[in-house]
Short mmCIF file of C-alpha atoms in Angstrom, two decimals:
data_model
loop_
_atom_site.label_atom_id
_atom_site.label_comp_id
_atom_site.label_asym_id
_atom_site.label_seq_id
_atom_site.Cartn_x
_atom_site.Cartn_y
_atom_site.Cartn_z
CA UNK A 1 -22.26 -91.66 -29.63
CA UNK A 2 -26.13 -91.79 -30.12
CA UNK A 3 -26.83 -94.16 -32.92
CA UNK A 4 -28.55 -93.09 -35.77
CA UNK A 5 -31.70 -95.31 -35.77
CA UNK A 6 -32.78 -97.61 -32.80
CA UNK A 7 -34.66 -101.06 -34.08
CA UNK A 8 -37.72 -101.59 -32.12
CA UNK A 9 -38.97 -105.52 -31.27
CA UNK A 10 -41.89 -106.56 -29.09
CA UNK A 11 -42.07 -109.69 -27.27
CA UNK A 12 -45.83 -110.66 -26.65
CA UNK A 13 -48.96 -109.81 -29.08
CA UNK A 14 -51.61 -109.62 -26.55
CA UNK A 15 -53.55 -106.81 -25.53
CA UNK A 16 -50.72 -105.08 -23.52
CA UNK A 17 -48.51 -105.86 -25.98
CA UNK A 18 -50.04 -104.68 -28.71
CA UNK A 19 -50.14 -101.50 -26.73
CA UNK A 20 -46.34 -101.03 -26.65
CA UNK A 21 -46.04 -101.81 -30.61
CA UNK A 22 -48.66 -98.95 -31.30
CA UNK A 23 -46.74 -96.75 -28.45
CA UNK A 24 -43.07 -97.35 -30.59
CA UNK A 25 -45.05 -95.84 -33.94
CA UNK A 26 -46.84 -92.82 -31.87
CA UNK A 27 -44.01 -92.00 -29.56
CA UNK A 28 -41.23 -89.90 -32.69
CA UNK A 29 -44.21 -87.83 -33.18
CA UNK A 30 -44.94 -86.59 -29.88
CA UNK A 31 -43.02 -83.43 -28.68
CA UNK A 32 -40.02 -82.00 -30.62
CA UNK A 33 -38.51 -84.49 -33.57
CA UNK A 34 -35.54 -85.49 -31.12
CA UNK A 35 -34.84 -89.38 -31.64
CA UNK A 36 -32.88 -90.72 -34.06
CA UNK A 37 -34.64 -92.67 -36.55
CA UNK A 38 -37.20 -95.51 -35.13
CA UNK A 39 -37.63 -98.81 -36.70
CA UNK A 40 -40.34 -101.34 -36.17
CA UNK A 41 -38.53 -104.47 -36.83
CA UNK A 42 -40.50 -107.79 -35.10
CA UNK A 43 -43.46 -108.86 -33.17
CA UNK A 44 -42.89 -111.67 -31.17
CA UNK A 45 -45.26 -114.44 -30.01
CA UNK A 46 -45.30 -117.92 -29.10
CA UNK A 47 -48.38 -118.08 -31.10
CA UNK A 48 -47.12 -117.23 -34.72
CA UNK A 49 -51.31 -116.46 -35.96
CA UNK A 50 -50.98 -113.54 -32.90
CA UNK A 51 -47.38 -112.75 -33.79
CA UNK A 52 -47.80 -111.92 -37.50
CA UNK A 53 -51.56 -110.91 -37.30
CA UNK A 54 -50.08 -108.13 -34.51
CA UNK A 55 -46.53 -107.36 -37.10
CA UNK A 56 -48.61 -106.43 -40.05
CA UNK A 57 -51.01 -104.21 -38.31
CA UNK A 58 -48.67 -101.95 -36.04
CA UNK A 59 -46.31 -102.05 -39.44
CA UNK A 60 -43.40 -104.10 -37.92
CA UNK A 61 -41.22 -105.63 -40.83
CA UNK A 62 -41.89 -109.20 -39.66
CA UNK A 63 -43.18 -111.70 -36.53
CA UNK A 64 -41.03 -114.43 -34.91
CA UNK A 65 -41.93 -117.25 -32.84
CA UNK A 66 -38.94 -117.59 -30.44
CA UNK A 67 -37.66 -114.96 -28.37
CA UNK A 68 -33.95 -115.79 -28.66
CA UNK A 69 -34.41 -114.90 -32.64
CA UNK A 70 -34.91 -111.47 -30.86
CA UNK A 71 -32.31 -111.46 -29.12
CA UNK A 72 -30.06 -112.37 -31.23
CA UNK A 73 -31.00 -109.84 -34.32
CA UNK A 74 -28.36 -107.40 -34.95
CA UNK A 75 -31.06 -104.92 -36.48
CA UNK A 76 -33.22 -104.76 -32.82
CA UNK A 77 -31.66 -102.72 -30.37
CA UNK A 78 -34.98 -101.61 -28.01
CA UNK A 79 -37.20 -104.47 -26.34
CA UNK A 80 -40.49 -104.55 -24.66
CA UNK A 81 -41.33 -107.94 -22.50
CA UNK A 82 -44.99 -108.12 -21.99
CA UNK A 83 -45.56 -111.98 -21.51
CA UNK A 84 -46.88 -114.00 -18.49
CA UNK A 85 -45.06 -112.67 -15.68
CA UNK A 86 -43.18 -116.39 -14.87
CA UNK A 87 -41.21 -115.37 -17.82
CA UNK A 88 -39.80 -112.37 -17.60
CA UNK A 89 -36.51 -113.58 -15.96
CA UNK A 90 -35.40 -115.55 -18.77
CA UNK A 91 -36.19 -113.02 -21.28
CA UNK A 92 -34.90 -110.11 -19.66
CA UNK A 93 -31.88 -111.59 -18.17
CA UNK A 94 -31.25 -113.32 -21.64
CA UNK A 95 -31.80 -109.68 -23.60
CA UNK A 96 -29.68 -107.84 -21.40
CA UNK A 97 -26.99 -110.18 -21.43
CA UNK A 98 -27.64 -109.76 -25.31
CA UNK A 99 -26.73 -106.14 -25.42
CA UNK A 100 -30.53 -104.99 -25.86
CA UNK A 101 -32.56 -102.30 -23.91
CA UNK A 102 -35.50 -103.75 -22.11
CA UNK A 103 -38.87 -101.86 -21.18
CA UNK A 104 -40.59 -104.71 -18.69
CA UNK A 105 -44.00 -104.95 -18.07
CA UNK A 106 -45.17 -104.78 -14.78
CA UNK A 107 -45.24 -106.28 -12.30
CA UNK A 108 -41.30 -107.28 -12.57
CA UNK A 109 -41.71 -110.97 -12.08
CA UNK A 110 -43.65 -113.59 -10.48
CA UNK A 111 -41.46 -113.91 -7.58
CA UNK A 112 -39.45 -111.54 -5.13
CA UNK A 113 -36.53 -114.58 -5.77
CA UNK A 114 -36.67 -113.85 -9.41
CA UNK A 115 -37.31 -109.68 -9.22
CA UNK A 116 -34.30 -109.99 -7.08
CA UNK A 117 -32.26 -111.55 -9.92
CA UNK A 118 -33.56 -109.46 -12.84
CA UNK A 119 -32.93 -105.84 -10.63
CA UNK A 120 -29.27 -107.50 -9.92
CA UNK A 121 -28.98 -107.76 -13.91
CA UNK A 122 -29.90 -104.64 -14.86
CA UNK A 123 -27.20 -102.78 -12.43
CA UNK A 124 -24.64 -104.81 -14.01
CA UNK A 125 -25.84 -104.31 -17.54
CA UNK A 126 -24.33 -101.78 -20.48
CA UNK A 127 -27.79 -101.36 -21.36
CA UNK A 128 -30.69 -99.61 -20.33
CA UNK A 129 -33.78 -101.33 -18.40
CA UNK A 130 -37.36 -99.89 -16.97
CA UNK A 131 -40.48 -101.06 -16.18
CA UNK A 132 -43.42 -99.99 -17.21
CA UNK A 133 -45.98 -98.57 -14.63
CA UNK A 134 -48.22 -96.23 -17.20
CA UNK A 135 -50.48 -94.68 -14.69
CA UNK A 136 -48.05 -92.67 -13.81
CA UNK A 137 -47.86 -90.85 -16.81
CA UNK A 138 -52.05 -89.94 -16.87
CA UNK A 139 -51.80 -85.84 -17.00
CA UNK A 140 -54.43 -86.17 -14.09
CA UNK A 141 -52.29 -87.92 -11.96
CA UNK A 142 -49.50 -86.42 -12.40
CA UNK A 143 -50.57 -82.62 -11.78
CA UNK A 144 -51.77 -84.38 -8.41
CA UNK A 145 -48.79 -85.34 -7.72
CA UNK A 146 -47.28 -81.48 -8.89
CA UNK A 147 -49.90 -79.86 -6.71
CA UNK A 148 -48.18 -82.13 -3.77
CA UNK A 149 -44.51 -82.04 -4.19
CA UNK A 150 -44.64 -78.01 -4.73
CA UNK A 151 -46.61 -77.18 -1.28
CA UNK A 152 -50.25 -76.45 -2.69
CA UNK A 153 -51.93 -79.60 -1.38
CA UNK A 154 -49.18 -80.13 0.98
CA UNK A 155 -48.10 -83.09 3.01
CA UNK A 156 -50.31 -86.51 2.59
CA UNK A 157 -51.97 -87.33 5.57
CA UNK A 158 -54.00 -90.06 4.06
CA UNK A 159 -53.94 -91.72 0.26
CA UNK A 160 -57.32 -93.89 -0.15
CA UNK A 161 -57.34 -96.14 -3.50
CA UNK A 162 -59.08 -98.64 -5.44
CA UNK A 163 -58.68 -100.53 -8.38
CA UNK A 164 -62.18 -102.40 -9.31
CA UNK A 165 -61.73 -104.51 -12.20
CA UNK A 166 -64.60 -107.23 -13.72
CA UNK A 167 -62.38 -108.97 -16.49
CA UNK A 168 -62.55 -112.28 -14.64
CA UNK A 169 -66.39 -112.12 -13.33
CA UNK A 170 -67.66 -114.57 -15.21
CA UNK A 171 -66.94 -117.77 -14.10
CA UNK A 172 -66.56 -119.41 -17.17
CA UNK A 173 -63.49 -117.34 -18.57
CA UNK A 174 -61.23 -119.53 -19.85
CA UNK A 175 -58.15 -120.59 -17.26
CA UNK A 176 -54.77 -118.63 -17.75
CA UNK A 177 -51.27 -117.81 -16.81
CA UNK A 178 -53.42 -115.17 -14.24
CA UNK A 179 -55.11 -117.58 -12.50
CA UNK A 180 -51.91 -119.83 -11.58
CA UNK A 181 -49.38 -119.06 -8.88
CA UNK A 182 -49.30 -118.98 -5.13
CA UNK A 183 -51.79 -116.25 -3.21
CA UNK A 184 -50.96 -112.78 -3.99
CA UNK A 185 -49.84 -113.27 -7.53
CA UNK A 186 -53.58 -113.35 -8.56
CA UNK A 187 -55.23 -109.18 -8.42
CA UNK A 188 -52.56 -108.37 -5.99
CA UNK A 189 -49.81 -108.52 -8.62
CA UNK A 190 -51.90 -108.01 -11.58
CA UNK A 191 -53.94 -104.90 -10.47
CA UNK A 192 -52.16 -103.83 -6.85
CA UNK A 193 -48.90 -103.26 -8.12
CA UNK A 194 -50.54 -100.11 -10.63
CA UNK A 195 -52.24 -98.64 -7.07
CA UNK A 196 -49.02 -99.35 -4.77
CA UNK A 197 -47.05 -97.96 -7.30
CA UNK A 198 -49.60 -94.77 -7.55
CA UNK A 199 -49.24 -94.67 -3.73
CA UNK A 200 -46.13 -94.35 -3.26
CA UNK A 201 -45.92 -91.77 -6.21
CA UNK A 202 -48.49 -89.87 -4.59
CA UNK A 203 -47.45 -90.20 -0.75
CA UNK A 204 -43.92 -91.34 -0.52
CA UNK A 205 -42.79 -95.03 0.80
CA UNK A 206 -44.25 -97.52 2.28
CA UNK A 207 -42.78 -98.29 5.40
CA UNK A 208 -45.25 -101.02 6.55
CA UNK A 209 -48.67 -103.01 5.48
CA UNK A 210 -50.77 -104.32 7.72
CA UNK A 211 -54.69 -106.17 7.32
CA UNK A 212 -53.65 -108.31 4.24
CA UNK A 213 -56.70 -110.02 2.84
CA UNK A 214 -57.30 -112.21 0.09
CA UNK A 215 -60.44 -113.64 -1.19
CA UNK A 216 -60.47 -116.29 -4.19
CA UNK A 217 -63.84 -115.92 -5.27
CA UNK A 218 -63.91 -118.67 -8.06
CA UNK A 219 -62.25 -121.58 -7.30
CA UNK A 220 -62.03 -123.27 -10.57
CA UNK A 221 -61.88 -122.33 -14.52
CA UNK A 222 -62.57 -123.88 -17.41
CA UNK A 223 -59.59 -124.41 -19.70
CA UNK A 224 -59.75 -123.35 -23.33
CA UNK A 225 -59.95 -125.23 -26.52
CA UNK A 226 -57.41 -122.47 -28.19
CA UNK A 227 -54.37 -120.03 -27.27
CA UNK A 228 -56.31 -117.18 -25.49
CA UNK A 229 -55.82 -113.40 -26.01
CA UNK A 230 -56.90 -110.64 -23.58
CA UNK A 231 -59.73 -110.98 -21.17
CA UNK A 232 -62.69 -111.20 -24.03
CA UNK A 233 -64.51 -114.42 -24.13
CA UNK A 234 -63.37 -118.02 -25.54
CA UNK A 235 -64.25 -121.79 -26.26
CA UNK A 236 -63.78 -123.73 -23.51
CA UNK A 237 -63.62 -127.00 -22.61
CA UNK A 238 -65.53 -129.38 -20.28
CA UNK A 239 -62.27 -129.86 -18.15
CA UNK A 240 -61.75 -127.62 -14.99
CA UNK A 241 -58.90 -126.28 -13.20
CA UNK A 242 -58.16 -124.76 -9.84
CA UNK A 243 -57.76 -121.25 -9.53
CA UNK A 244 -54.49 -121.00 -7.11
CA UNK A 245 -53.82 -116.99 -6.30
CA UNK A 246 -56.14 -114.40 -5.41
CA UNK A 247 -59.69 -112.90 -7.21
CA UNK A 248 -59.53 -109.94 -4.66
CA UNK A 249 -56.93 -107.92 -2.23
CA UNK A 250 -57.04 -105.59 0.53
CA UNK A 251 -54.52 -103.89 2.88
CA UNK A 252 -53.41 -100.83 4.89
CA UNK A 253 -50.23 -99.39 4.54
CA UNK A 254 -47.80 -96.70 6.74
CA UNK A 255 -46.03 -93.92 4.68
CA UNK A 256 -42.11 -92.57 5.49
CA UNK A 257 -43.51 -89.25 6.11
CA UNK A 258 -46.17 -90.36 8.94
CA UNK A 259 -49.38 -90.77 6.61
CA UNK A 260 -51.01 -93.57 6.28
CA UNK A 261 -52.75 -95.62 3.00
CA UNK A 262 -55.68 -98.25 2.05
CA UNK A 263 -55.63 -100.28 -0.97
CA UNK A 264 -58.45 -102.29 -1.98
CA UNK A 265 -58.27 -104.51 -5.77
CA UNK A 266 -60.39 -106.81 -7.33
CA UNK A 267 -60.33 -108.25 -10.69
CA UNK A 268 -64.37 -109.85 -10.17
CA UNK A 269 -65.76 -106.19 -9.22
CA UNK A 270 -69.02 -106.94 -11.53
CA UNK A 271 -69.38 -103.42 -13.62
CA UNK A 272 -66.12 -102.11 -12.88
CA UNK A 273 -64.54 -102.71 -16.46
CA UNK A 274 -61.24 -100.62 -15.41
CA UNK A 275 -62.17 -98.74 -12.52
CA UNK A 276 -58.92 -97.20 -10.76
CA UNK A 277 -60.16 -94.43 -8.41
CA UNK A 278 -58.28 -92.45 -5.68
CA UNK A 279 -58.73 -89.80 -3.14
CA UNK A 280 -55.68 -88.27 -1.31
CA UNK A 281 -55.63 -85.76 1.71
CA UNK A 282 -53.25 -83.47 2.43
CA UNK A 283 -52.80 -81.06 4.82
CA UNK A 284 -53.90 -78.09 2.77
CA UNK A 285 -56.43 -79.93 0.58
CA UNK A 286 -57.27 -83.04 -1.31
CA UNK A 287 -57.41 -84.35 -4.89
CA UNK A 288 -59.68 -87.31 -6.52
CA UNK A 289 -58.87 -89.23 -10.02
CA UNK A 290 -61.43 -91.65 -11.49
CA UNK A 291 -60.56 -93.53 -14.58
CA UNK A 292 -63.80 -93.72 -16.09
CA UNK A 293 -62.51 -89.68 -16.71
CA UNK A 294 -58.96 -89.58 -16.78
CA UNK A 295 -58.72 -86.23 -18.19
CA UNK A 296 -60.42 -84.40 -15.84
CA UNK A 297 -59.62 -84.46 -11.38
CA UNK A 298 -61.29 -82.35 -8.45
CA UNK A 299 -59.43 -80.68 -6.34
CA UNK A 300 -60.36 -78.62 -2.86
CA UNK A 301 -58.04 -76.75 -1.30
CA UNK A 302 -58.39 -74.88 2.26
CA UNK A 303 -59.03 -71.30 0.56
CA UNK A 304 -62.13 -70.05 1.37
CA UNK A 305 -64.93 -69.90 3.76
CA UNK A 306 -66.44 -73.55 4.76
CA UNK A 307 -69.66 -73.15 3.51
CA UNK A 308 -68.86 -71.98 0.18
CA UNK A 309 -66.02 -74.18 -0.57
CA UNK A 310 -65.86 -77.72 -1.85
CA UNK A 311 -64.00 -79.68 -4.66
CA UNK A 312 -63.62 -77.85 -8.36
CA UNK A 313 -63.30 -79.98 -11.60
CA UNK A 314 -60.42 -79.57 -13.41
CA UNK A 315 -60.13 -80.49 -17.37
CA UNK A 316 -56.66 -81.66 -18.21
CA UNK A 317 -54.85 -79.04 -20.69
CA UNK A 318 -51.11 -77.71 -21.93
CA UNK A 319 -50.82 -76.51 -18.30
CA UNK A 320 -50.59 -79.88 -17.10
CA UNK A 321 -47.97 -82.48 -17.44
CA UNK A 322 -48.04 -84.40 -20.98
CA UNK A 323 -50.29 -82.69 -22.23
CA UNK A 324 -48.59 -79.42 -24.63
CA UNK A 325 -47.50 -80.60 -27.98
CA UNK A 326 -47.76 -83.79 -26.86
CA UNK A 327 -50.76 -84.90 -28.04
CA UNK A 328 -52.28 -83.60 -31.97
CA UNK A 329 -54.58 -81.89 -30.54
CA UNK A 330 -53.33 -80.21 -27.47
CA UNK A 331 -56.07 -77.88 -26.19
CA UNK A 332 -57.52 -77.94 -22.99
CA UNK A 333 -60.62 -80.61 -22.56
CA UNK A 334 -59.79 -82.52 -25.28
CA UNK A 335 -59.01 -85.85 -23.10
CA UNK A 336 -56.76 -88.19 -23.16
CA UNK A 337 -57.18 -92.47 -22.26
CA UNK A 338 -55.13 -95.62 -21.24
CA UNK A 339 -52.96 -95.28 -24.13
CA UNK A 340 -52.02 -92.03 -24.22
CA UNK A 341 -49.40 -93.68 -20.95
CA UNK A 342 -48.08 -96.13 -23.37
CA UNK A 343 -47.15 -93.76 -25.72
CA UNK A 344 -45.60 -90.76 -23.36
CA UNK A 345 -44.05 -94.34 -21.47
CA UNK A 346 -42.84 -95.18 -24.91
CA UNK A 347 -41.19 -91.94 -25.61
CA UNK A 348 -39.61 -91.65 -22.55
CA UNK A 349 -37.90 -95.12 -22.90
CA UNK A 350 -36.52 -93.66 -26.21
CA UNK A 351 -35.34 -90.90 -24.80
CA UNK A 352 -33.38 -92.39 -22.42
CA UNK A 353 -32.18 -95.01 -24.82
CA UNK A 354 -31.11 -92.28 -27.13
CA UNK A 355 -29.25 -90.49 -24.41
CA UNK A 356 -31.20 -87.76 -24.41
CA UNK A 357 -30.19 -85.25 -21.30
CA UNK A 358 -32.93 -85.96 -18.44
CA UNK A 359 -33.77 -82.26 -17.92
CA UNK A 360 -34.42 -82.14 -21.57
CA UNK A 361 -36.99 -85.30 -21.73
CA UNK A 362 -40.07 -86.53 -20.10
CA UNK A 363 -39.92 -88.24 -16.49
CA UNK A 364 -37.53 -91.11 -16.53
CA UNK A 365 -39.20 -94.44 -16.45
CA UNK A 366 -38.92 -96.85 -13.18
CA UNK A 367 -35.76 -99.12 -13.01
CA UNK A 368 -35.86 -102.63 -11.90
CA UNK A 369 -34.62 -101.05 -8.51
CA UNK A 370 -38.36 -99.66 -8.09
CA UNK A 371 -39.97 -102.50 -10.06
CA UNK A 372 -38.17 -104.89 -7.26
CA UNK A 373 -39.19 -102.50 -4.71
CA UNK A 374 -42.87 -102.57 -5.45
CA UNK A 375 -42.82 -106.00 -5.08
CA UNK A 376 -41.15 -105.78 -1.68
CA UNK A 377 -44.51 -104.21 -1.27
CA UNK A 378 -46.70 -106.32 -2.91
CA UNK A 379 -44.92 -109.52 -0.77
CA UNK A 380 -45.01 -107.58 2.41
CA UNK A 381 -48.73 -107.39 1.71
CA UNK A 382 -49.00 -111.71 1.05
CA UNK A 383 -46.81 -112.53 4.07
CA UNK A 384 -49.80 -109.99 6.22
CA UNK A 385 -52.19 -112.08 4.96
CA UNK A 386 -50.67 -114.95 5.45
CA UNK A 387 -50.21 -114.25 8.73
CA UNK A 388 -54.03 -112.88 9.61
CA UNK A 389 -53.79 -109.57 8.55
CA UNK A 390 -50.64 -108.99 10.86
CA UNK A 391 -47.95 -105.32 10.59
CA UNK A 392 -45.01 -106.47 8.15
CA UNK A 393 -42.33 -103.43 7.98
CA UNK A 394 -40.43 -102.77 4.49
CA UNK A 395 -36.84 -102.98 5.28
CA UNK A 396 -35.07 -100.51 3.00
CA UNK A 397 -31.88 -102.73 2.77
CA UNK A 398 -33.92 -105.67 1.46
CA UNK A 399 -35.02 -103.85 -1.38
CA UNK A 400 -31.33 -104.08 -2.80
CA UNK A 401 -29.65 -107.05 -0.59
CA UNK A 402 -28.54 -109.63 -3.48
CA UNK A 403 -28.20 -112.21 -0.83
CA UNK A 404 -31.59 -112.21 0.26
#
């Protein structure tokens, strides 16, 4: 029996998490007035300033300081865990053992030992749990990935990405939870598992990586003189620490089909504040998507004579996915941005929460199943690297084996 209101809590009051507690208040007005009632009950932090500072402007009834108070509520029913990545386990597993729906941030952990764990949990829990992978739900990028599955572009023959990002170029950005952990949980988990994940959305499965390259561009940071939000600038001490995982990634990939994929991600790409950018071929055309214009792709498709064809812009509008009555102002060229995915993300958590049929609601979110999977992926990629760029297949049965 669908319940008549679902009590919304967010665990972390950074900048992602902020996101989600905006996405909770826009999602009940997108689309047809289908959910049950939504309530925004707590923002959680371990910094109670960020916590209630974040609670009174998204409108949430109060902030706590302890995640186990959310957990433990009987008035939250819907979660979203968007903390440093070494904590998800606990939180999740500790939620879902609580009875509560959990929308995880990506990437699913900080280890394949502990995505292993989490993906085990959510099979054997009452409740529902995703992960969040947003790009996916850009209206660009997903009438690509249309224009593919129905035959007009045709099969991939080659997916070329990038995700340039500058947050940490300046060298004296204050140390944090990002800069810790072994190689490959540095831009590789951070920014690589949005483009993998886009990949494999666009192309099908990875079957193998190969090249793996990491570059750790600056060594040490300064640590800060107070709790830290975002990437924006911060006091910082005199006292340096070693930066352990990776500044930049690179790596080729094989896809199930018989394409093949490059990846290339870098979180010190000077003048690249968000710049995810790919190009896919096909075997009837191609597509490109640049962030700095997420409403709008180019597409060219094998229709005409050579010298008068070439790629066509496209302006995002209610014939593409999202898009009709699901934003205010739904007509064509208006444009859409980063959070537009949180909220359609947001509403299609709901949804599913609610029990809404799936042919009657948006695109399911990933489960842990995929989360885990796309850090099969990303793990593949550091054991290449580790191993001077050497072929590392995916193994389909590791993606699920609980004794691995």
């Amino acid at each position: 029996m669908t319940k008549q209101s679902l009590g919304v809590a967010v665990i972390g009051a950074g900048m992602a998490g902020r996101s989600h507690a905006e996405a909770y208040r826009v999602a009940p007005t997108l689309y047809e007035s289908v959910l049950p009632e939504i309530r925004h009950v707590a923002i959680c932090d371990a910094n109670a300033g960020f916590a209630e500072t974040a609670a009174k402007r998204f409108g949430y009834e109060r902030f706590e300081t302890d995640w186990h108070k959310i957990a433990e509520a009987d008035d939250i029913d819907v979660v979203s865990v968007v903390v440093a990545n070494a904590l998800h386990r606990e939180m999740v597993e500790g939620l879902l053992a609580a009875g509560k729906h959990v929308l995880c941030e990506k990437p699913l952990s900080d280890s394949i030992e502990n995505a292993r764990a989490m993906a085990k949990a959510a099979r054997e829990a009452s409740t529902v749990a995703c992960v969040g992978f947003t790009y996916r739900r850009q209206p660009a990028i997903a009438a690509i990935r249309e224009l593919i599955q129905d035959g007009t572009l045709g099969k991939v023959i080659n997916f070329s990405g990038r995700y340039w990002c500058d947050y940490s170029f300046d060298a004296m950005s204050p140390m944090a939870w990002r800069y810790r952990g072994a190689p490959g949980t540095g831009a590789l988990g951070d920014v690589a598992s949005h483009l993998s994940y886009i990949g494999e959305f666009m192309g099908g499965q990875i079957t193998e990586v190969s090249g793996g390259r990491f570059l750790t561009a600056i060594t040490k940071r300064p640590l800060p003189l107070a709790d830290v939000q975002g990437h924006g600038p911060a006091a910082v001490s005199d006292t340096f620490e070693e930066v352990t995982n990776d500044d930049y990634a690179g790596f080729g990939a094989r896809l199930a089909d018989g394409g093949v994929a490059t990846f290339e991600v870098s979180r010190v790409a000077a003048g690249h504040p968000n710049g995810l950018k790919f190009e896919v071929f096909c075997e009837k055309g191609a597509a490109r998507f640049d962030m700095v214009n997420p409403g709008h792709f180019e597409l060219f498709l094998n229709d005409g004579p050579y010298g008068r064809n070439g790629y066509r812009g496209i302006s995002c509008g209610p014939d593409h996915p999202y898009f009709s009555n699901g934003l205010p102002m739904d007509a064509p060229g208006v444009g859409v941005g980063q959070n537009d995915g949180f909220y359609f993300q947001a509403r299609a958590f709901l949804e599913e929460v609610a029990g809404i049929p799936e042919e009657k609601s948006l695109p399911r979110n990933a489960s842990f199943d995929e989360g885990l999977r796309n850090m099969v992926v990303l793990n593949a990629v550091a054991e290449s690297a580790q191993q001077g760029g050497a072929a590392v297949s995916i193994d389909d049965v590791s993606i699920t084996d609980e004794e691995n």
